Short mmCIF file of C-alpha atoms and ligand atoms in Angstrom, two decimals:
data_model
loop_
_atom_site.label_atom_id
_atom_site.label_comp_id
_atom_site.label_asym_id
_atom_site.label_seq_id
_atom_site.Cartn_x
_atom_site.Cartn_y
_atom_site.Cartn_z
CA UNK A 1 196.07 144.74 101.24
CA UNK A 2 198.06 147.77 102.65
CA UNK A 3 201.06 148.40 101.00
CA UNK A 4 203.99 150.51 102.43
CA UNK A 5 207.24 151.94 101.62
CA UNK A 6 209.69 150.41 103.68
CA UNK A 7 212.67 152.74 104.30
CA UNK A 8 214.50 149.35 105.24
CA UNK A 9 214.20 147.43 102.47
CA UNK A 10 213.77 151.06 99.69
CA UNK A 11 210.52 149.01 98.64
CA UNK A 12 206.81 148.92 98.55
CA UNK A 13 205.70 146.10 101.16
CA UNK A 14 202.63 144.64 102.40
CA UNK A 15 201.83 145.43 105.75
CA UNK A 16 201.85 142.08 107.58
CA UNK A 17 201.39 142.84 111.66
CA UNK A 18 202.99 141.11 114.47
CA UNK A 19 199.23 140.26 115.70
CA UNK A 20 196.36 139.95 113.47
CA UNK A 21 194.09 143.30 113.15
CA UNK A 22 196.46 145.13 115.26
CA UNK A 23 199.00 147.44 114.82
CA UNK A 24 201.46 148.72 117.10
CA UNK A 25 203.26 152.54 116.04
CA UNK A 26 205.87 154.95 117.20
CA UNK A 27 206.25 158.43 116.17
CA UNK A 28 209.11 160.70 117.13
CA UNK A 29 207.61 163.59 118.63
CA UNK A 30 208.71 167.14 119.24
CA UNK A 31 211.51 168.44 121.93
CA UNK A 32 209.54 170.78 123.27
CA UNK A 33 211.10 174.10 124.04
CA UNK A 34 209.24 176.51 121.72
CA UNK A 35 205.99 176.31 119.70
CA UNK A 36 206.11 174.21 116.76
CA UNK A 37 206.06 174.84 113.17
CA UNK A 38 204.33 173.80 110.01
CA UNK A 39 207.51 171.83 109.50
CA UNK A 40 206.86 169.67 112.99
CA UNK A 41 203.27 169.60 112.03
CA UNK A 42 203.73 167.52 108.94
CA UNK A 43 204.30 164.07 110.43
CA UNK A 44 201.63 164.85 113.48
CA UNK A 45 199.21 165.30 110.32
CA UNK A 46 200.01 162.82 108.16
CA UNK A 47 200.60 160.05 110.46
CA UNK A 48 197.37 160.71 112.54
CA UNK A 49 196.28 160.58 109.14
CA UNK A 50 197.41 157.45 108.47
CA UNK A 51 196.11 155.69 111.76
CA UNK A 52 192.54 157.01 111.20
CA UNK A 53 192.78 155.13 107.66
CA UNK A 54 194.65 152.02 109.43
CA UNK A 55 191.45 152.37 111.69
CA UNK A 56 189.22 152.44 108.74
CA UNK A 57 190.50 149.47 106.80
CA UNK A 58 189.99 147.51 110.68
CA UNK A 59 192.74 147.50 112.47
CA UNK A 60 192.75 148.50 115.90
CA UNK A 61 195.83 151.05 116.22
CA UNK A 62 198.19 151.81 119.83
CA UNK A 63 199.88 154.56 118.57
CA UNK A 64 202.50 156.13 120.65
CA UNK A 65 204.34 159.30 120.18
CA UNK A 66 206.90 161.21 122.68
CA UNK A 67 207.92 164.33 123.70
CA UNK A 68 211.63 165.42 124.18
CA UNK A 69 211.75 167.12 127.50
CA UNK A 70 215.45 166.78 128.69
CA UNK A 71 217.83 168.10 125.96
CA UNK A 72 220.18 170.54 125.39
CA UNK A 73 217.72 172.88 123.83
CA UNK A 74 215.34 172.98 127.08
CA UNK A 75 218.05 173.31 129.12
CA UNK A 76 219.37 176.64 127.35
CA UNK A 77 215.92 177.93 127.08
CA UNK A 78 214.82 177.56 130.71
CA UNK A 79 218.12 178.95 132.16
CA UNK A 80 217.53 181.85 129.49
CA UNK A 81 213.79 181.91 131.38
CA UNK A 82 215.28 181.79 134.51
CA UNK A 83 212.95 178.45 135.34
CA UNK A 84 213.25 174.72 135.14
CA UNK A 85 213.53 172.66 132.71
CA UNK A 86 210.60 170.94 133.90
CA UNK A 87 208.16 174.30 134.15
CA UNK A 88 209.52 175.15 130.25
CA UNK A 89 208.65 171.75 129.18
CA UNK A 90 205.05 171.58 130.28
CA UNK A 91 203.82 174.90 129.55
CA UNK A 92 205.21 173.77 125.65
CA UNK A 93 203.57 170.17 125.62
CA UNK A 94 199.96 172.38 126.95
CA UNK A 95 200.94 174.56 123.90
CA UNK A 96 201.58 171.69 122.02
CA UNK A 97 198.37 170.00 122.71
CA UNK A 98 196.39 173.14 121.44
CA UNK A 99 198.10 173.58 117.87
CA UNK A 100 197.43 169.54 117.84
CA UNK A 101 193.70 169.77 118.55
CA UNK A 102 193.38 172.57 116.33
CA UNK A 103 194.42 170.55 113.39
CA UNK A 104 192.05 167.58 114.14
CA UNK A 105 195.32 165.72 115.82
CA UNK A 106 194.05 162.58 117.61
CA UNK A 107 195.77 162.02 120.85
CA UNK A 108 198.02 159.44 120.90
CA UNK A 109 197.55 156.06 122.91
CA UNK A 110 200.24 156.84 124.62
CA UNK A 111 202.11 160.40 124.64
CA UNK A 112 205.21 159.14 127.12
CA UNK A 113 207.82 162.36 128.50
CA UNK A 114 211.14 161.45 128.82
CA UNK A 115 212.06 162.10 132.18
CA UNK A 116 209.13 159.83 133.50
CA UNK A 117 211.01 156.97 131.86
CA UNK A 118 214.82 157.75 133.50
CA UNK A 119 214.63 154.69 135.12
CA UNK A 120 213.76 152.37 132.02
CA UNK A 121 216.37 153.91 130.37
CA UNK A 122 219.07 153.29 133.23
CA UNK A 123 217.72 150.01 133.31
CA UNK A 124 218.00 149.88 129.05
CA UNK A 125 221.49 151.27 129.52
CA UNK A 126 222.68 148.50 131.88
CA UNK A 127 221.43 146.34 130.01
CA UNK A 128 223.50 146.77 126.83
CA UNK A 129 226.85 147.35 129.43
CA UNK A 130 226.22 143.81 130.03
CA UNK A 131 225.93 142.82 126.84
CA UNK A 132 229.37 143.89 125.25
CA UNK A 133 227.63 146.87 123.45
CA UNK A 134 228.13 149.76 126.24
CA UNK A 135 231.38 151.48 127.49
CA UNK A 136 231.77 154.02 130.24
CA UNK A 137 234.11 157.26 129.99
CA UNK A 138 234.20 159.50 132.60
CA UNK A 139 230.79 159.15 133.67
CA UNK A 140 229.72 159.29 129.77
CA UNK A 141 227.88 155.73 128.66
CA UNK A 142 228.45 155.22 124.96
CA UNK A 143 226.74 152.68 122.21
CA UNK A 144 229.95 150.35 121.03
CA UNK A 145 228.69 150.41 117.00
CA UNK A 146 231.42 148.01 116.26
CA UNK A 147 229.82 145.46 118.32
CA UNK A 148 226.86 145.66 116.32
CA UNK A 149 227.22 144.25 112.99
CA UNK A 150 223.80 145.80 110.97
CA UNK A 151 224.45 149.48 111.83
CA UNK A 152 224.19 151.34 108.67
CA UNK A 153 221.12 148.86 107.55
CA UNK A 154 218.56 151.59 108.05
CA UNK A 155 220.03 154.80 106.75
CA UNK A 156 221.77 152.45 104.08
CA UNK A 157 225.30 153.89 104.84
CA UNK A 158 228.95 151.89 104.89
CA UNK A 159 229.84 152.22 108.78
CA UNK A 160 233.95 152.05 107.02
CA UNK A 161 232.58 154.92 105.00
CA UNK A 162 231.46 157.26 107.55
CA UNK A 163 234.64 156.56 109.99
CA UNK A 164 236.66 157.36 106.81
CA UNK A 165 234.75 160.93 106.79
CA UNK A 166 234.56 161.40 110.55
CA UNK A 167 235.98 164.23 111.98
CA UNK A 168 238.48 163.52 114.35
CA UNK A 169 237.56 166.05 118.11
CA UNK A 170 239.89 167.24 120.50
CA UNK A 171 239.56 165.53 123.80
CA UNK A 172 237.42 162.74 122.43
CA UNK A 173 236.87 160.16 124.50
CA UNK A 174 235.47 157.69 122.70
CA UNK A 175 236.61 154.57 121.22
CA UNK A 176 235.28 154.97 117.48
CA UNK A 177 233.52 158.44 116.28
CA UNK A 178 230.91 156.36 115.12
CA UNK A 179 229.81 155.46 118.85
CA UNK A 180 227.00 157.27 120.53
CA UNK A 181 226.07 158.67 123.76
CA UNK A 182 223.31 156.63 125.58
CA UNK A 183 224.24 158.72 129.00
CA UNK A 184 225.85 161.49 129.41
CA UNK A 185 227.54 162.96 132.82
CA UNK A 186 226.34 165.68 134.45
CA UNK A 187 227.34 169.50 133.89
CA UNK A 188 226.80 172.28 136.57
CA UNK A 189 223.14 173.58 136.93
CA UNK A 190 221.69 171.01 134.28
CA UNK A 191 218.97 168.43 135.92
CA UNK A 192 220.38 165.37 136.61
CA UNK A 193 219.31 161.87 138.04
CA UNK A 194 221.80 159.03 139.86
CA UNK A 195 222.70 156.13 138.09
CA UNK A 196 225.67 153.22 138.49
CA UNK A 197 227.49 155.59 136.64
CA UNK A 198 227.51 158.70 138.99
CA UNK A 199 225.09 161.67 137.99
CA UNK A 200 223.86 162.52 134.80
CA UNK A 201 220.70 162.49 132.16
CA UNK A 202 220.09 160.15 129.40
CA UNK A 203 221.17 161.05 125.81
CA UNK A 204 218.93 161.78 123.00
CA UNK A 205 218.58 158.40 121.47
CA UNK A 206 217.84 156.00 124.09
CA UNK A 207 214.82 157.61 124.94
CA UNK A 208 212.71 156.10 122.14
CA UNK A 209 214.29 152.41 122.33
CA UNK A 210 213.07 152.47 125.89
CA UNK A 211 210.13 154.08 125.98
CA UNK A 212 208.99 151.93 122.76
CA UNK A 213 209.82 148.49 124.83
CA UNK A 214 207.84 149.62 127.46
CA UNK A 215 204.86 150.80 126.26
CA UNK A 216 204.64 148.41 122.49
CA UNK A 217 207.31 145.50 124.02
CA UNK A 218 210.56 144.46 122.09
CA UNK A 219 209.15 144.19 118.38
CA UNK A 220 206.63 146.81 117.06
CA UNK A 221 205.16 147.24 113.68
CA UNK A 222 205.69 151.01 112.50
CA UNK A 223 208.09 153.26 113.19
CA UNK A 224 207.49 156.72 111.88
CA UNK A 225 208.83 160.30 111.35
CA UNK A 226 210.46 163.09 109.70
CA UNK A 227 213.41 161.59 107.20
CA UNK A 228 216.05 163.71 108.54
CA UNK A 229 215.42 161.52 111.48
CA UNK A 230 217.06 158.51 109.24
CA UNK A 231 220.24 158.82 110.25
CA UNK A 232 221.61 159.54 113.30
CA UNK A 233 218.63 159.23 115.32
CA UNK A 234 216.53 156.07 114.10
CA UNK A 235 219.54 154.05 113.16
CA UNK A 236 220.87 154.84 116.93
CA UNK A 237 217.35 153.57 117.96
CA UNK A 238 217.58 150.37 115.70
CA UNK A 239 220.85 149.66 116.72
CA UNK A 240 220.37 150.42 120.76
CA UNK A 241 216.98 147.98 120.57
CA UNK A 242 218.01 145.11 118.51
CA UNK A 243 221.39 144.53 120.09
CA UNK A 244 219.59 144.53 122.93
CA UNK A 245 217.25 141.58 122.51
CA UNK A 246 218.80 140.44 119.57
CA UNK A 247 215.32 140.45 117.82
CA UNK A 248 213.99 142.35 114.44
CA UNK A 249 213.10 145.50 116.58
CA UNK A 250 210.58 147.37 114.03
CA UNK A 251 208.93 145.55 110.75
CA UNK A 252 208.44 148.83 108.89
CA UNK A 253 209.73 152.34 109.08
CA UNK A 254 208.05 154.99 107.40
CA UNK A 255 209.37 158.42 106.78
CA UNK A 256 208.08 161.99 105.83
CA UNK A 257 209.46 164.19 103.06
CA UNK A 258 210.42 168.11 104.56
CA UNK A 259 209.02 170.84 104.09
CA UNK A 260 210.83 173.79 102.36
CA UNK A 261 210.27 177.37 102.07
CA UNK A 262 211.88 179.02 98.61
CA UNK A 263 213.50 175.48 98.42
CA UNK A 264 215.41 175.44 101.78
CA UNK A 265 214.64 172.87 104.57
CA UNK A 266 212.18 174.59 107.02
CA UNK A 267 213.92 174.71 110.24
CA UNK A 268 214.85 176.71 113.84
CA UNK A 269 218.30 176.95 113.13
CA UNK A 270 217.64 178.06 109.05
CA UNK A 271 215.21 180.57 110.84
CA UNK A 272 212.57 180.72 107.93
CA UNK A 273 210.11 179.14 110.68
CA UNK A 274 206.43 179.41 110.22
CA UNK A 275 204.80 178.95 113.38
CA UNK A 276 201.39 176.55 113.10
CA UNK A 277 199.94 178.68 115.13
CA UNK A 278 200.04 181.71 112.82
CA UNK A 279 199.48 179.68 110.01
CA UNK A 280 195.95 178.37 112.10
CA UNK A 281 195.19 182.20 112.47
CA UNK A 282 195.63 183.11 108.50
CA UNK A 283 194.71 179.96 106.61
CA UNK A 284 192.41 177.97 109.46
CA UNK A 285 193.28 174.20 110.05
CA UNK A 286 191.00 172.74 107.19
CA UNK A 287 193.66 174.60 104.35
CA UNK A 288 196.63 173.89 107.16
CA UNK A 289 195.44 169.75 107.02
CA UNK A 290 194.67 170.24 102.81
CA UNK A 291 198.09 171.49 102.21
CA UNK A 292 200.07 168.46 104.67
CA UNK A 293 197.80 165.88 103.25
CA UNK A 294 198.00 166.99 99.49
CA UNK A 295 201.07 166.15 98.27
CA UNK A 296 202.46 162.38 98.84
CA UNK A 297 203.97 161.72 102.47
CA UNK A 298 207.63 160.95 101.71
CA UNK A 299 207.86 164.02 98.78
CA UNK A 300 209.58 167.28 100.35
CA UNK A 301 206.81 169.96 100.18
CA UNK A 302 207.24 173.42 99.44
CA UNK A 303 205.61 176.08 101.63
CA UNK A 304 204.12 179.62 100.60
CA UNK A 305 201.24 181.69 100.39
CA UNK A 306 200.30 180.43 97.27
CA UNK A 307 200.39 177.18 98.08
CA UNK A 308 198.24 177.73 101.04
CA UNK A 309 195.58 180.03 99.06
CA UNK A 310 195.33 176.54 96.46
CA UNK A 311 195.07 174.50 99.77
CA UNK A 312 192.53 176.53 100.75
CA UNK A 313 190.29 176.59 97.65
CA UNK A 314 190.61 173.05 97.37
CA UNK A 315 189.11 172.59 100.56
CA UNK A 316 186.47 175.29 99.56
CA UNK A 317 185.46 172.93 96.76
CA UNK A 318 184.56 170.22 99.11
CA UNK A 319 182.48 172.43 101.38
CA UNK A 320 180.73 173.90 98.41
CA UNK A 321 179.53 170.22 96.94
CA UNK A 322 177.89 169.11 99.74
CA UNK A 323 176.26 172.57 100.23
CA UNK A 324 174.97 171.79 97.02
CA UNK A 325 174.23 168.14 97.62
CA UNK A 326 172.52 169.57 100.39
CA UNK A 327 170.36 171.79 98.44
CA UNK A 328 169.82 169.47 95.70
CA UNK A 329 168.43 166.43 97.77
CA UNK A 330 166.84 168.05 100.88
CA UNK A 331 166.39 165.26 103.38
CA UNK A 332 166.00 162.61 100.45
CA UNK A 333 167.80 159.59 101.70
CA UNK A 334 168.32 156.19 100.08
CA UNK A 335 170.17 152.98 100.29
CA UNK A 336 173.64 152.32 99.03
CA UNK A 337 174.02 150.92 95.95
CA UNK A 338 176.99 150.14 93.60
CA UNK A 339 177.49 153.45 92.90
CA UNK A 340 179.12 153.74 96.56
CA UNK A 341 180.93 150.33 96.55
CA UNK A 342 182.69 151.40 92.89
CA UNK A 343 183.97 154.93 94.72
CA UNK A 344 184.90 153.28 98.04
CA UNK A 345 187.19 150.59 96.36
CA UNK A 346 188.92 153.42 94.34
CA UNK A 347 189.30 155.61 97.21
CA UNK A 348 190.80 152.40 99.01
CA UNK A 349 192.83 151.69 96.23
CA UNK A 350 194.49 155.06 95.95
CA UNK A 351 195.69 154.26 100.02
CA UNK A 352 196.10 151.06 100.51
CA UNK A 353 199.23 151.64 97.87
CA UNK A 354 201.59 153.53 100.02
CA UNK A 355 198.67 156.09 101.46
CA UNK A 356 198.80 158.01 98.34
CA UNK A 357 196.76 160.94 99.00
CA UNK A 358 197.28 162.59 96.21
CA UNK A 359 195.32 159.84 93.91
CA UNK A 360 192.52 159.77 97.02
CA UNK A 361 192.19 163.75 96.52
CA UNK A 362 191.63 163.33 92.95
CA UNK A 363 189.15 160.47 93.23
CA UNK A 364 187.40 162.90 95.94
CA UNK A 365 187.64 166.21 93.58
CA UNK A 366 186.16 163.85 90.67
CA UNK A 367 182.98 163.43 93.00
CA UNK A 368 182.96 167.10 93.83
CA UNK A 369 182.95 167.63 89.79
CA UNK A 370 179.63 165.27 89.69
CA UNK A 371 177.77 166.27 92.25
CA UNK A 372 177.82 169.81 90.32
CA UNK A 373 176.31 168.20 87.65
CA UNK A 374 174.54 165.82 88.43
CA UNK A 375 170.78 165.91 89.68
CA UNK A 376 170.49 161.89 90.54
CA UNK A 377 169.16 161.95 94.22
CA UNK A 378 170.46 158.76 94.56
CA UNK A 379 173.70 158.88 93.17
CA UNK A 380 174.14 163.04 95.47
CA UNK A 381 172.60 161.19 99.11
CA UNK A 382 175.57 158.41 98.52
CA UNK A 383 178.05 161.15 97.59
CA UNK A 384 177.44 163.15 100.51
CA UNK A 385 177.19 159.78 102.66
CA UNK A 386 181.13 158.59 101.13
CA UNK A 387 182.48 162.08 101.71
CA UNK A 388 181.33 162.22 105.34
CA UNK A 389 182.59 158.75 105.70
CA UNK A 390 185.89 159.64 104.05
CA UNK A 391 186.45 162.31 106.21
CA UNK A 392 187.40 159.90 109.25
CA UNK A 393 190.76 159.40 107.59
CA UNK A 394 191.26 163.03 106.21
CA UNK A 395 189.84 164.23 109.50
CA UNK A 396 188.68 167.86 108.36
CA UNK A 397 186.27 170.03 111.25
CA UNK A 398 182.97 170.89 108.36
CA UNK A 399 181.51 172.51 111.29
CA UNK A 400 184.34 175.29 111.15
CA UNK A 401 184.32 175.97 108.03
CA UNK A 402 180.19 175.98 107.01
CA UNK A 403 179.95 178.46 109.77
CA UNK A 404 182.63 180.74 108.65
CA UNK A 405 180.83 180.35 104.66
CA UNK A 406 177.35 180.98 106.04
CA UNK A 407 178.80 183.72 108.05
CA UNK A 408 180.48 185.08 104.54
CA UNK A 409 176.55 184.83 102.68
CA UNK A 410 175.31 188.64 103.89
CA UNK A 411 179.02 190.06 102.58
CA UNK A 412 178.60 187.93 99.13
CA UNK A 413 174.91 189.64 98.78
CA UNK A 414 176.57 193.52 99.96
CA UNK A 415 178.86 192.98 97.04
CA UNK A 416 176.71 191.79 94.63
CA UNK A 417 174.30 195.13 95.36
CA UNK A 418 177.52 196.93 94.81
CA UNK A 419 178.23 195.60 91.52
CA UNK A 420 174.53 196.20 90.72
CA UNK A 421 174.91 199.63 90.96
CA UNK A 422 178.14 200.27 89.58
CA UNK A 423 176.76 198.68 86.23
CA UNK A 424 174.00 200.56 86.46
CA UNK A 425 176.20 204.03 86.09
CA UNK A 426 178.60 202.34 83.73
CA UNK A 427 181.04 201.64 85.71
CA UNK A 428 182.35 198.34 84.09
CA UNK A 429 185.38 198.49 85.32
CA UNK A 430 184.27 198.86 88.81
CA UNK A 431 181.90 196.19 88.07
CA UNK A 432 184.51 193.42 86.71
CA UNK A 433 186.71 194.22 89.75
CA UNK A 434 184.28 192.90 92.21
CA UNK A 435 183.04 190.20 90.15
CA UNK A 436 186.50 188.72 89.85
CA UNK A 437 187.04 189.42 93.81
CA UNK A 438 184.02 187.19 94.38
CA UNK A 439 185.32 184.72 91.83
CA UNK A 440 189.00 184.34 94.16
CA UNK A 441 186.67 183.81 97.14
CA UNK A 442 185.05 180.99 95.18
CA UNK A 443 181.83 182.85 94.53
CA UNK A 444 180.97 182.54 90.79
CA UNK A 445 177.66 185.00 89.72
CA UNK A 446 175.74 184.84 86.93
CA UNK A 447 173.43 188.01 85.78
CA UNK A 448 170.12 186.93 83.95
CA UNK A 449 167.37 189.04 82.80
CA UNK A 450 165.41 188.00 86.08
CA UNK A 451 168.60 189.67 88.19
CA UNK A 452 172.04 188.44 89.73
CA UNK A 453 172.50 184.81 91.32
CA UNK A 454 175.42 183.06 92.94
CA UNK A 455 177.10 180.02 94.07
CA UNK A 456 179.76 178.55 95.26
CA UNK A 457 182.54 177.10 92.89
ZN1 ZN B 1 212.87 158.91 118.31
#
């Protein structure tokens, strides 16, 4: 049984689905005005992640996730462009699309854009006016929080106790500072669309409760994201939907940890960026997927080159057992035994309990460790079969990375030589220096009176 933190209820749960073998997911996806970073990339990893495993243990997975096109943010960036907002958006969802792919991102059941859902969110919006939870201003539609009685249930926060600390704006013209825009009126040279309440585009919110109800229907089962989407954003959602239909609107939210560079949140506006698709260029998307899927999902994660050199070993390690697997067994192939069932339930067991990779890389470096020493045919065809098999939830591109190693085998031999020959005139010094570059490219040698062999470690 599946077992997931709840940021709800602060606890582990069992994941029960609305409909047997079937799960139904949202995931916030970027606004998409620039390219994104290895910040943004963190829940498109790990959540693709997850639905491959959700896949795995048999479920059959509609997973949605959005794009942002109509914000502030686009706005400012096409006018700076001198193009629409429209033109800015789609060359950054193409862009988008490419860092995705490169990182072994499944596409989405559904990808929805905002502005193809204006209407469902007019309709959304009129909706809640009618229900006593929706006020108009001045052409501004804003979410009445006082009429709904469980805001605060999400992000766990006293609605008394954030009024208390609001900040009180000039010429605001809402009724409580807690209330939120659902539409907002339209400004000079901004895009707008008609609605009952003059011209205007919808606010940032809305766009996920309606999207969500159109594409998954009024209850879902996972909601997912970053966890500084917590609070406003996802308990505006919560709020928007349930009052709405006056139903339990999502069963379980899951949230991401950040990631941090020298211990500060990894953002635009911080501007200590790193752009995925520089980090694709230096570290390749095997280390780029190690390093997201290494550490547990809802921990913050710290990025730097170090961490990305480990990331990048560790996958090395993987590549390197079943090039020895490979070498060791030939094309010996057997049936599975209980040697495979014993590793599959542990690797199952390290997921099913909150998708702890962490415990599911260790069971898999454990393997790597035998299959070095072992010389069972049986036991390596089974090891190569699970780590194959695994690799539907990690979701790692082998091709990439045994071209770029067998690629690396004619350098590896050109250094060796060179080592040769600096021994050979004494140069020991000379000759340590290259063995130990050849050991940080995972090369280990080993000199024996019939000459100088190597493998990878
Ligand atoms: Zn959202």
């Amino acid at each position: 049984m599946i077992r997931i933190t709840n940021t709800l209820s602060g606890k582990k749960e069992e994941l029960r689905t609305l409909e047997p073998n079937r799960v139904k997911m949202y995931v916030c996806g970027p606004t998409v005005y620039n390219l994104i970073h290895v910040g943004n990339a963190r829940p498109a990893v790990v959540f693709d992640s997850f639905r491959r495993y959700l896949e795995y243990r048999g479920y059959s997975v509609t997973y949605t996730q959005n794009f942002t096109d109509i914000d502030d943010k686009i706005i400012n960036a096409s006018n700076e462009e001198g193009i629409s907002s429209k033109a800015l958006s789609d060359r950054y969802i193409a862009e988008y699309f490419k860092d995705a792919c490169a990182l072994g991102v499944r596409p989405a059941t559904f990808h929805p854009r905002t502005t193809d859902f204006v209407q469902e969110i007019i309709e959304f919006v009129k909706d809640l006016e009618k229900k006593g939870f929706a006020y108009e201003r001045n052409g501004d539609v804003y979410f009445d929080v006082s009429e709904f009685k469980n805001y605060g249930e999400l992000s766990h926060r006293n609605p008394e106790d954030m009024r208390a600390g609001a900040r009180i704006e000039v010429n605001e013209a809402k009724d409580d500072p807690l209330d939120f825009t659902l539409w907002k009126a339209a400004k000079p040279n901004e895009p707008s669309w008609d609605s009952p309440w003059g011209k205007g585009r919808p606010g940032w919110h809305i766009e996920c409760s309606a999207m969500s109800s159109s594409l998954l229907g009024d209850s879902f089962d996972i909601h997912a994201g970053g966890n500084d989407l917590i609070f406003p954003h996802h308990e505006n959602e919560k709020a928007q939907s349930e009052a709405r239909t006056a139903k339990k609107w999502v069963s379980y939210w899951m949230h991401n940890g950040m990631i941090s560079v020298k211990k500060e949140k990894m953002s635009k506006s911080v501007g200590n960026i790193f752009n995925v698709r520089q980090a694709l260029k230096i570290y390749g998307a095997n280390a780029l997927r190690m390093y997201l899927l290494s550490k547990h999902y809802r921990s913050p994660i710290e990025f730097s080159s170090e961490r990305m050199e480990e990331a990048k070993a560790s996958f090395k390690r993987i590549v390197n057992a079943l090039e020895e697997i490979n070498k060791k067994i030939g094309d010996f192939s057997c049936k599975e035994d209980a040697f495979s069932h014993e590793w599959r339930d542990r690797m199952i067991e390290a997921l099913d309990d909150d998708f702890n990779t962490p415990q599911a890389f260790s069971t898999l470096f454990e393997m790597v460790k035998l299959a070095h020493s072992s010389d069972d045919k049986e036991k390596l065809y089974q090891m190569k079969t699970l780590i194959m098999e695994w690799n539907y939830f990690f979701g790692f591109n082998f091709e990439e990375s045994s071209s770029s190693s067998s690629k690396a085998e004619p350098f590896i031999e050109e250094l060796i030589k060179l080592r040769n020959e600096a021994r050979l005139r004494k140069d020991y010094k000379q000759a340590d220096k290259i063995r130990d570059a050849l050991k940080s490219l995972n090369v280990e040698i080993r000199d024996s009176a019939q000459g100088t062999t190597w493998r990878w470690i």
